[in-house]
Amino acid sequence: HDWRSDDEDSESLGCALLRVLCQSVHCVALVFNGVKEKDAVTSSPHSSSNNINGPTLPLVTARVLNHFSVVLLTEFGQSDATKWKNLWDVKYPICTRTTGNLLDSMLHKAYRFLHGFTLVGANNANDHATPPGHVEDNDQQKYPPESTSAAAGLYRCIIRAYSTSRKSPPKAALECVANSLPPVEESDKSRVICNFLFSTKSDNFSPKDVIKLVSKSSNSALLFSNLPEWFWKDEGDDSDYSGLEEVTIVRRGVYRELAKGSFPVKIDVTSKSDDSNESLERLSSSRYEEDLSKRLAAILKDLCYGNSLNYESWYNAAQCLTLRADHIVDRLGQSRGFGQSYSITIPENYSAERLNSPKDLKLADLIKSQERDYNNKTCAWIPYLGSDLNIYNIYQWTSFKSLVNFSDAISKNLKEQALPEEVAEDKFHYVVYKEIESKYENGDLAGWQEAWGGIFVGALRCMSIRCLCMSLYLLLVKRDSKAPNNAEVSELSESLGVMHYARLAGSQMYGYPMHIMTPFKKRLLAETALVCFKRAVDASSNSGKASDDEGEVTWDLTFMIGKCYEKISSTYKRECFTTSGESSKLIRRYEHYMNEALRSYAEALKEATNLEIEGDSRPEVKAGGSTHGSTEVLYRLHASRFKCMLYAVRRQVDRAYAEEEAYRLTSQHWYNTSVDEEIKKIEREQNIRGKVWNVLVDTVAALAQCRLEKSYFHRSVYRFVQALCWAPVFLHPDDVKNNTSLATVPATKSHYVRGLNHATPCVNSGEVIMAKLFERKRPQLCSVWVTTPGTAPSPFEAINNSIRKFDCLRSKYVEGYVECLRLCKRTEKLEMLLEWVRTSNRDLPSFYQASALAKGGEPKNPHTNDCLLLKKPSIENLGLIRSVKRKINSAIADVVIQELQTSKKSGSQVSQIKVKEYLKLSFTSYLQLNCTIRDLERSRAWKYGLGSIREVEALCESYLALQDHEHVHMKEQNWSGGAQKKVVLEAALQKAHEVFPNILSKKKSRKRTKTDAKVDESKKKPFIVEVPSGLSKGDSFQATIRHKGFVKKVRLTVPEGNPTRLKFSLTFPTPTKSQKRPKHND
């Protein structure tokens, strides 16, 4: 019947139908709510054939209520719409809303019994004890929807429940619907999208291509010329659902919902749910990778079966791929490692270093040389393997088992491609694959894992840049000729800039083989990021926002523009100075780009400071990191000024020209703007030494002020200390005798420099300042942090919010502090710092290297047993913790050598008590190497005399300084022969064992093996003891507790109330089989 006709009989029939439906729904509710949950779940039909669809009562209830729901929506919906459209409404008609809400609440309950998840939304009439979206963890069996129509009914119930809620529908519910839909054939559109994203034949969007796209070049359309014309046509609005089948509507809606929401986060796994050998860190990381891959798959399905021109979906796909690539990079490590030379102090070979510095070249020759180096590095380098990049989304790198399966899968693909009639590129891919697999076959599991890690990152980043370029292209060009939203253009351009600038971190090129990035590649990435950030600033300025908000939007982008300019300038440092003719008036490329960088910093500082004065700045963060507003820009401006001048004074050739250039750059941005008469006098007299010193004084004042303004701001400390340690070179760069951080600066000069003491060596002043970051033991070794940014991080916060950046940061500070302690001969602090490092956790790259040797399991030995000899330059040997231990251990040995050599030069006799202290220190340092004499003989330093092993040298020198040492037959002062050195070392070890037998025993006692007692923290044993009579509040007594052969003595304090008994808990080790006592038969 037509229930909505003008006929009176029809109207009465409509009312009658509505009344019957209301009564039926209430009857179902009374019956369904009257049945206990246990009975509803366990009820079964008379026929066992239907049991596969679920318990009878919930199943029948869902069928009946879904039918009632369809009638309410179609028969009583909007009169100006079709019944098909009314069926998909997110709300029931007004006249049926109360009944509809009750109906949906019963459906929620039925679906919980059938599928195991809970739906709670604004339309839910009952309050369930189960939280929204919760998936039951009990043993209740879960059933899929019985048909496509049932899945459609479930989907409609989901969208009604969450139509007015801020929460997203449960992922389990959406996946339940998606898994129940029939498989769909691949369409032309899905084939085009997958080919664009996954095919290696598609364009990789080089930095030059990105510049064309961001600049809206006329050639930008050529980047997408391989896509057919029909792909760019708008499919129109399908909100009326006309002409669409039910399964199509459900499929599009489910994929659209799955593609929404926040990105997955890494959740640490605390226990293993299966018999997997994988470590807990690997399990949690692989699960995070898998969640990101699932999210990417949902986004791609939404694009393939929905609106493929949705730029937001392409942007979200790029974010998934970028997050996964960064997750792998944080665990992969760097080719040059963390133990880098940062030159916080003046090197001991400073004069030789200046003489052996690379020769400067003319600009054209320099560019050709850099391009040649880049081509040589990349001629045998590839970013990924295979012809289908989708394989990198199926497997996870952080799971060793999955990585083995990935290797087998890609082997099949490459074997099929490497046929005689195929192109040479496919053959090369197969050759590279065989080279990587040979590492696994030869037992180099860490190298095998590292090689695949570089290829994973290269493939993921390639897909990410394709998605982001597509998103920006759709926004700029393919949008029905509408003017693009400038705010959205700014956001996408900023993301492209951050993506390219972040690749400069660590100067690491991923792919195979991984290698250090060349200056030519650095300049390409920095120039691309520069164009992107400039485009973001222009779009943000034209976004139509109020003028008060423009500074807040653009100052951080201007700051990043300055960083890009500075990166570009660093690639032109080796350009020679032109000293004659008209060309001498031309400035170097280095000066041009550095001047632009400093100008951008100054502009950003002005904007940020004005915002903070107006009160629009972010609140101060009570932690370290990159969220300190204008202080970040202030530090970067004056740290760059200091680096400019430091680079100039370190030069041996054309230093006068370099210092004049540096002064032109730095004198435009004084921190102390009040220029006094002394500075004016120096400028009139053209005294370059005075100019250089004034720049040092000004930059040190700025760096010190950063720390005073923000007590948690740690970035300025390193440059502050470096400035103090290099003060002698700033004062007299040609004074070879005083070109050391152990020199002093006269009081007439030092009193201008904040923190510099004229009475002590410069390094002592730096050590005092740096020591504030090491006042107490911390898990990260020093008081530096990387603050996790909020929901809308600035570009600077985004590039610094990574584990690898944090590891580089703390490595720089720890090694700088160690160098200061070494020169100041603070052996006690060095030993304390070494103990902190020993008790700290492995850094993630080192953990994954050690875990690979156990085929994905927990490392067999703690990092305290790692050999500190640098056998070969690998990520495993150059890890953070191992590099820091090596640095500290070598510093302790170096102090011993310096003390002994100083006494020899002065001709003074060192007391034997002091010599034994040196022997003890050197012996302890040698034991920290965790190596044998055979390992030493295999090292390059031992065999070829390339450098020296300081721990061995210190031990031998200390032994020879003993008066009662045995005579060793060797040539005087000849340490080049390995055999002669071995004789002295063996004698020194024998003597050290005799004098200090306890050192070796203590070291062995610290080693724990798998047979040691294991502590079960979850099971503490309660004990009750009697309080001895005569004790009052505050008195203490000792109690002896015996439990299963273990004895513990505890000291207890009597609390208030003078109780007669005290109850407490203790945790005892679980004894091994060898430790368990035999049972007596008494």
mmCIF file of N, CA and C in Angstrom, residues 522-591:
data_model
loop_
_atom_site.group_PDB
_atom_site.id
_atom_site.type_symbol
_atom_site.label_atom_id
_atom_site.label_comp_id
_atom_site.label_asym_id
_atom_site.label_seq_id
_atom_site.Cartn_x
_atom_site.Cartn_y
_atom_site.Cartn_z
ATOM 1 N N LYS A 522 72.776 16.635 -1.073
ATOM 2 C CA LYS A 522 72.309 17.525 -0.010
ATOM 3 C C LYS A 522 71.748 18.819 -0.578
ATOM 4 N N ARG A 523 72.449 19.375 -1.546
ATOM 5 C CA ARG A 523 72.003 20.639 -2.126
ATOM 6 C C ARG A 523 70.676 20.454 -2.872
ATOM 7 N N LEU A 524 70.515 19.330 -3.573
ATOM 8 C CA LEU A 524 69.259 19.066 -4.266
ATOM 9 C C LEU A 524 68.087 19.014 -3.293
ATOM 10 N N LEU A 525 68.250 18.279 -2.213
ATOM 11 C CA LEU A 525 67.174 18.151 -1.231
ATOM 12 C C LEU A 525 66.899 19.485 -0.543
ATOM 13 N N ALA A 526 67.955 20.213 -0.188
ATOM 14 C CA ALA A 526 67.762 21.491 0.494
ATOM 15 C C ALA A 526 67.083 22.504 -0.422
ATOM 16 N N GLU A 527 67.457 22.538 -1.695
ATOM 17 C CA GLU A 527 66.807 23.458 -2.630
ATOM 18 C C GLU A 527 65.344 23.103 -2.830
ATOM 19 N N THR A 528 65.028 21.813 -2.859
ATOM 20 C CA THR A 528 63.635 21.394 -2.991
ATOM 21 C C THR A 528 62.826 21.797 -1.765
ATOM 22 N N ALA A 529 63.379 21.542 -0.591
ATOM 23 C CA ALA A 529 62.683 21.939 0.635
ATOM 24 C C ALA A 529 62.503 23.449 0.695
ATOM 25 N N LEU A 530 63.500 24.196 0.217
ATOM 26 C CA LEU A 530 63.416 25.655 0.222
ATOM 27 C C LEU A 530 62.238 26.133 -0.629
ATOM 28 N N VAL A 531 62.087 25.579 -1.820
ATOM 29 C CA VAL A 531 60.977 25.971 -2.698
ATOM 30 C C VAL A 531 59.637 25.637 -2.054
ATOM 31 N N CYS A 532 59.562 24.479 -1.416
ATOM 32 C CA CYS A 532 58.308 24.065 -0.773
ATOM 33 C C CYS A 532 57.941 24.998 0.381
ATOM 34 N N PHE A 533 58.901 25.345 1.212
ATOM 35 C CA PHE A 533 58.608 26.229 2.345
ATOM 36 C C PHE A 533 58.244 27.642 1.865
ATOM 37 N N LYS A 534 58.894 28.108 0.821
ATOM 38 C CA LYS A 534 58.533 29.415 0.281
ATOM 39 C C LYS A 534 57.114 29.403 -0.270
ATOM 40 N N ARG A 535 56.756 28.313 -0.928
ATOM 41 C CA ARG A 535 55.380 28.198 -1.440
ATOM 42 C C ARG A 535 54.386 28.159 -0.292
ATOM 43 N N ALA A 536 54.752 27.512 0.795
ATOM 44 C CA ALA A 536 53.869 27.458 1.956
ATOM 45 C C ALA A 536 53.676 28.837 2.572
ATOM 46 N N VAL A 537 54.738 29.624 2.614
ATOM 47 C CA VAL A 537 54.637 30.984 3.163
ATOM 48 C C VAL A 537 53.749 31.850 2.284
ATOM 49 N N ASP A 538 53.940 31.768 0.962
ATOM 50 C CA ASP A 538 53.123 32.568 0.050
ATOM 51 C C ASP A 538 51.653 32.200 0.153
ATOM 52 N N ALA A 539 51.377 30.880 0.216
ATOM 53 C CA ALA A 539 49.979 30.448 0.317
ATOM 54 C C ALA A 539 49.371 30.854 1.643
ATOM 55 N N SER A 540 50.155 30.773 2.693
ATOM 56 C CA SER A 540 49.643 31.143 4.008
ATOM 57 C C SER A 540 49.365 32.640 4.087
ATOM 58 N N SER A 541 50.208 33.442 3.453
ATOM 59 C CA SER A 541 50.003 34.892 3.463
ATOM 60 C C SER A 541 48.771 35.285 2.677
ATOM 61 N N ASN A 542 48.382 34.488 1.682
ATOM 62 C CA ASN A 542 47.219 34.797 0.854
ATOM 63 C C ASN A 542 45.975 34.023 1.249
ATOM 64 N N SER A 543 46.015 33.417 2.437
ATOM 65 C CA SER A 543 44.894 32.567 2.848
ATOM 66 C C SER A 543 43.713 33.355 3.362
ATOM 67 N N GLY A 544 43.847 34.686 3.459
ATOM 68 C CA GLY A 544 42.720 35.492 3.906
ATOM 69 C C GLY A 544 42.537 35.529 5.383
ATOM 70 N N LYS A 545 43.568 35.123 6.144
ATOM 71 C CA LYS A 545 43.445 35.144 7.599
ATOM 72 C C LYS A 545 43.678 36.550 8.126
ATOM 73 N N ALA A 546 43.299 36.738 9.357
ATOM 74 C CA ALA A 546 43.521 38.028 9.983
ATOM 75 C C ALA A 546 45.006 38.266 10.127
ATOM 76 N N SER A 547 45.380 39.536 10.111
ATOM 77 C CA SER A 547 46.800 39.878 10.184
ATOM 78 C C SER A 547 47.425 39.447 11.481
ATOM 79 N N ASP A 548 46.632 39.328 12.532
ATOM 80 C CA ASP A 548 47.195 38.922 13.817
ATOM 81 C C ASP A 548 47.669 37.485 13.787
ATOM 82 N N ASP A 549 47.084 36.668 12.905
ATOM 83 C CA ASP A 549 47.434 35.251 12.880
ATOM 84 C C ASP A 549 48.505 34.925 11.848
ATOM 85 N N GLU A 550 48.833 35.913 10.991
ATOM 86 C CA GLU A 550 49.768 35.600 9.923
ATOM 87 C C GLU A 550 51.147 35.257 10.469
ATOM 88 N N GLY A 551 51.608 36.005 11.495
ATOM 89 C CA GLY A 551 52.920 35.721 12.043
ATOM 90 C C GLY A 551 52.991 34.362 12.671
ATOM 91 N N GLU A 552 51.919 33.966 13.320
ATOM 92 C CA GLU A 552 51.916 32.663 13.970
ATOM 93 C C GLU A 552 51.995 31.546 12.946
ATOM 94 N N VAL A 553 51.475 31.803 11.744
ATOM 95 C CA VAL A 553 51.491 30.782 10.708
ATOM 96 C C VAL A 553 52.836 30.740 10.002
ATOM 97 N N THR A 554 53.489 31.875 9.829
ATOM 98 C CA THR A 554 54.633 31.937 8.921
ATOM 99 C C THR A 554 55.993 32.011 9.592
ATOM 100 N N TRP A 555 56.102 32.366 10.876
ATOM 101 C CA TRP A 555 57.453 32.541 11.412
ATOM 102 C C TRP A 555 58.224 31.225 11.460
ATOM 103 N N ASP A 556 57.526 30.125 11.769
ATOM 104 C CA ASP A 556 58.233 28.842 11.802
ATOM 105 C C ASP A 556 58.622 28.388 10.399
ATOM 106 N N LEU A 557 57.837 28.769 9.381
ATOM 107 C CA LEU A 557 58.214 28.457 8.006
ATOM 108 C C LEU A 557 59.411 29.301 7.565
ATOM 109 N N THR A 558 59.413 30.572 7.968
ATOM 110 C CA THR A 558 60.569 31.428 7.673
ATOM 111 C C THR A 558 61.824 30.882 8.335
ATOM 112 N N PHE A 559 61.671 30.345 9.526
ATOM 113 C CA PHE A 559 62.789 29.726 10.233
ATOM 114 C C PHE A 559 63.346 28.547 9.438
ATOM 115 N N MET A 560 62.441 27.711 8.901
ATOM 116 C CA MET A 560 62.884 26.571 8.106
ATOM 117 C C MET A 560 63.513 27.013 6.788
ATOM 118 N N ILE A 561 63.049 28.118 6.232
ATOM 119 C CA ILE A 561 63.685 28.657 5.027
ATOM 120 C C ILE A 561 65.142 29.000 5.325
ATOM 121 N N GLY A 562 65.379 29.612 6.498
ATOM 122 C CA GLY A 562 66.755 29.902 6.883
ATOM 123 C C GLY A 562 67.599 28.653 7.018
ATOM 124 N N LYS A 563 67.037 27.586 7.564
ATOM 125 C CA LYS A 563 67.789 26.334 7.707
ATOM 126 C C LYS A 563 68.122 25.740 6.339
ATOM 127 N N CYS A 564 67.202 25.881 5.388
ATOM 128 C CA CYS A 564 67.481 25.384 4.034
ATOM 129 C C CYS A 564 68.613 26.172 3.397
ATOM 130 N N TYR A 565 68.581 27.486 3.545
ATOM 131 C CA TYR A 565 69.674 28.312 3.015
ATOM 132 C C TYR A 565 71.011 27.910 3.641
ATOM 133 N N GLU A 566 71.004 27.647 4.934
ATOM 134 C CA GLU A 566 72.252 27.278 5.603
ATOM 135 C C GLU A 566 72.774 25.937 5.102
ATOM 136 N N LYS A 567 71.864 24.987 4.848
ATOM 137 C CA LYS A 567 72.290 23.697 4.300
ATOM 138 C C LYS A 567 72.902 23.872 2.912
ATOM 139 N N ILE A 568 72.293 24.725 2.101
ATOM 140 C CA ILE A 568 72.831 24.954 0.759
ATOM 141 C C ILE A 568 74.208 25.605 0.841
ATOM 142 N N SER A 569 74.353 26.562 1.738
ATOM 143 C CA SER A 569 75.637 27.256 1.851
ATOM 144 C C SER A 569 76.761 26.316 2.263
ATOM 145 N N SER A 570 76.442 25.308 3.087
ATOM 146 C CA SER A 570 77.488 24.388 3.544
ATOM 147 C C SER A 570 78.081 23.576 2.406
ATOM 148 N N THR A 571 77.344 23.412 1.301
ATOM 149 C CA THR A 571 77.871 22.649 0.169
ATOM 150 C C THR A 571 78.811 23.473 -0.702
ATOM 151 N N TYR A 572 78.897 24.784 -0.449
ATOM 152 C CA TYR A 572 79.774 25.666 -1.226
ATOM 153 C C TYR A 572 80.978 26.151 -0.416
ATOM 154 N N LYS A 573 81.271 25.529 0.716
ATOM 155 C CA LYS A 573 82.375 26.000 1.549
ATOM 156 C C LYS A 573 83.727 25.876 0.872
ATOM 157 N N ARG A 574 83.870 24.921 0.000
ATOM 158 C CA ARG A 574 85.167 24.680 -0.640
ATOM 159 C C ARG A 574 85.385 25.537 -1.877
ATOM 160 N N GLU A 575 84.512 26.485 -2.125
ATOM 161 C CA GLU A 575 84.736 27.415 -3.234
ATOM 162 C C GLU A 575 85.878 28.361 -2.863
ATOM 163 N N CYS A 576 86.825 28.546 -3.765
ATOM 164 C CA CYS A 576 87.997 29.364 -3.464
ATOM 165 C C CYS A 576 87.653 30.851 -3.539
ATOM 166 N N PHE A 577 88.474 31.663 -2.883
ATOM 167 C CA PHE A 577 88.319 33.116 -2.918
ATOM 168 C C PHE A 577 88.985 33.667 -4.177
ATOM 169 N N THR A 578 88.360 34.665 -4.760
ATOM 170 C CA THR A 578 88.936 35.353 -5.912
ATOM 171 C C THR A 578 89.617 36.607 -5.403
ATOM 172 N N THR A 579 90.927 36.692 -5.614
ATOM 173 C CA THR A 579 91.711 37.750 -4.951
ATOM 174 C C THR A 579 92.224 38.824 -5.889
ATOM 175 N N SER A 580 91.961 38.736 -7.190
ATOM 176 C CA SER A 580 92.517 39.735 -8.111
ATOM 177 C C SER A 580 91.500 40.043 -9.193
ATOM 178 N N GLY A 581 91.658 41.216 -9.804
ATOM 179 C CA GLY A 581 90.819 41.595 -10.926
ATOM 180 C C GLY A 581 89.428 42.030 -10.499
ATOM 181 N N GLU A 582 88.577 42.225 -11.505
ATOM 182 C CA GLU A 582 87.205 42.649 -11.235
ATOM 183 C C GLU A 582 86.405 41.566 -10.518
ATOM 184 N N SER A 583 86.753 40.326 -10.764
ATOM 185 C CA SER A 583 85.997 39.227 -10.137
ATOM 186 C C SER A 583 86.189 39.175 -8.634
ATOM 187 N N SER A 584 87.206 39.919 -8.116
ATOM 188 C CA SER A 584 87.420 39.896 -6.668
ATOM 189 C C SER A 584 86.275 40.563 -5.928
ATOM 190 N N LYS A 585 85.492 41.376 -6.658
ATOM 191 C CA LYS A 585 84.353 42.029 -6.019
ATOM 192 C C LYS A 585 83.165 41.097 -5.879
ATOM 193 N N LEU A 586 83.195 39.965 -6.564
ATOM 194 C CA LEU A 586 82.101 39.012 -6.479
ATOM 195 C C LEU A 586 82.158 38.249 -5.155
ATOM 196 N N ILE A 587 81.033 37.981 -4.597
ATOM 197 C CA ILE A 587 80.975 37.224 -3.347
ATOM 198 C C ILE A 587 80.825 35.742 -3.661
ATOM 199 N N ARG A 588 81.281 34.943 -2.759
ATOM 200 C CA ARG A 588 81.164 33.496 -2.933
ATOM 201 C C ARG A 588 79.709 33.053 -2.752
ATOM 202 N N ARG A 589 79.402 31.888 -3.321
ATOM 203 C CA ARG A 589 78.062 31.326 -3.134
ATOM 204 C C ARG A 589 77.804 31.065 -1.651
ATOM 205 N N TYR A 590 78.834 30.669 -0.955
ATOM 206 C CA TYR A 590 78.689 30.405 0.477
ATOM 207 C C TYR A 590 78.208 31.659 1.197
ATOM 208 N N GLU A 591 78.825 32.793 0.918
ATOM 209 C CA GLU A 591 78.432 34.030 1.592
ATOM 210 C C GLU A 591 77.015 34.438 1.206
#
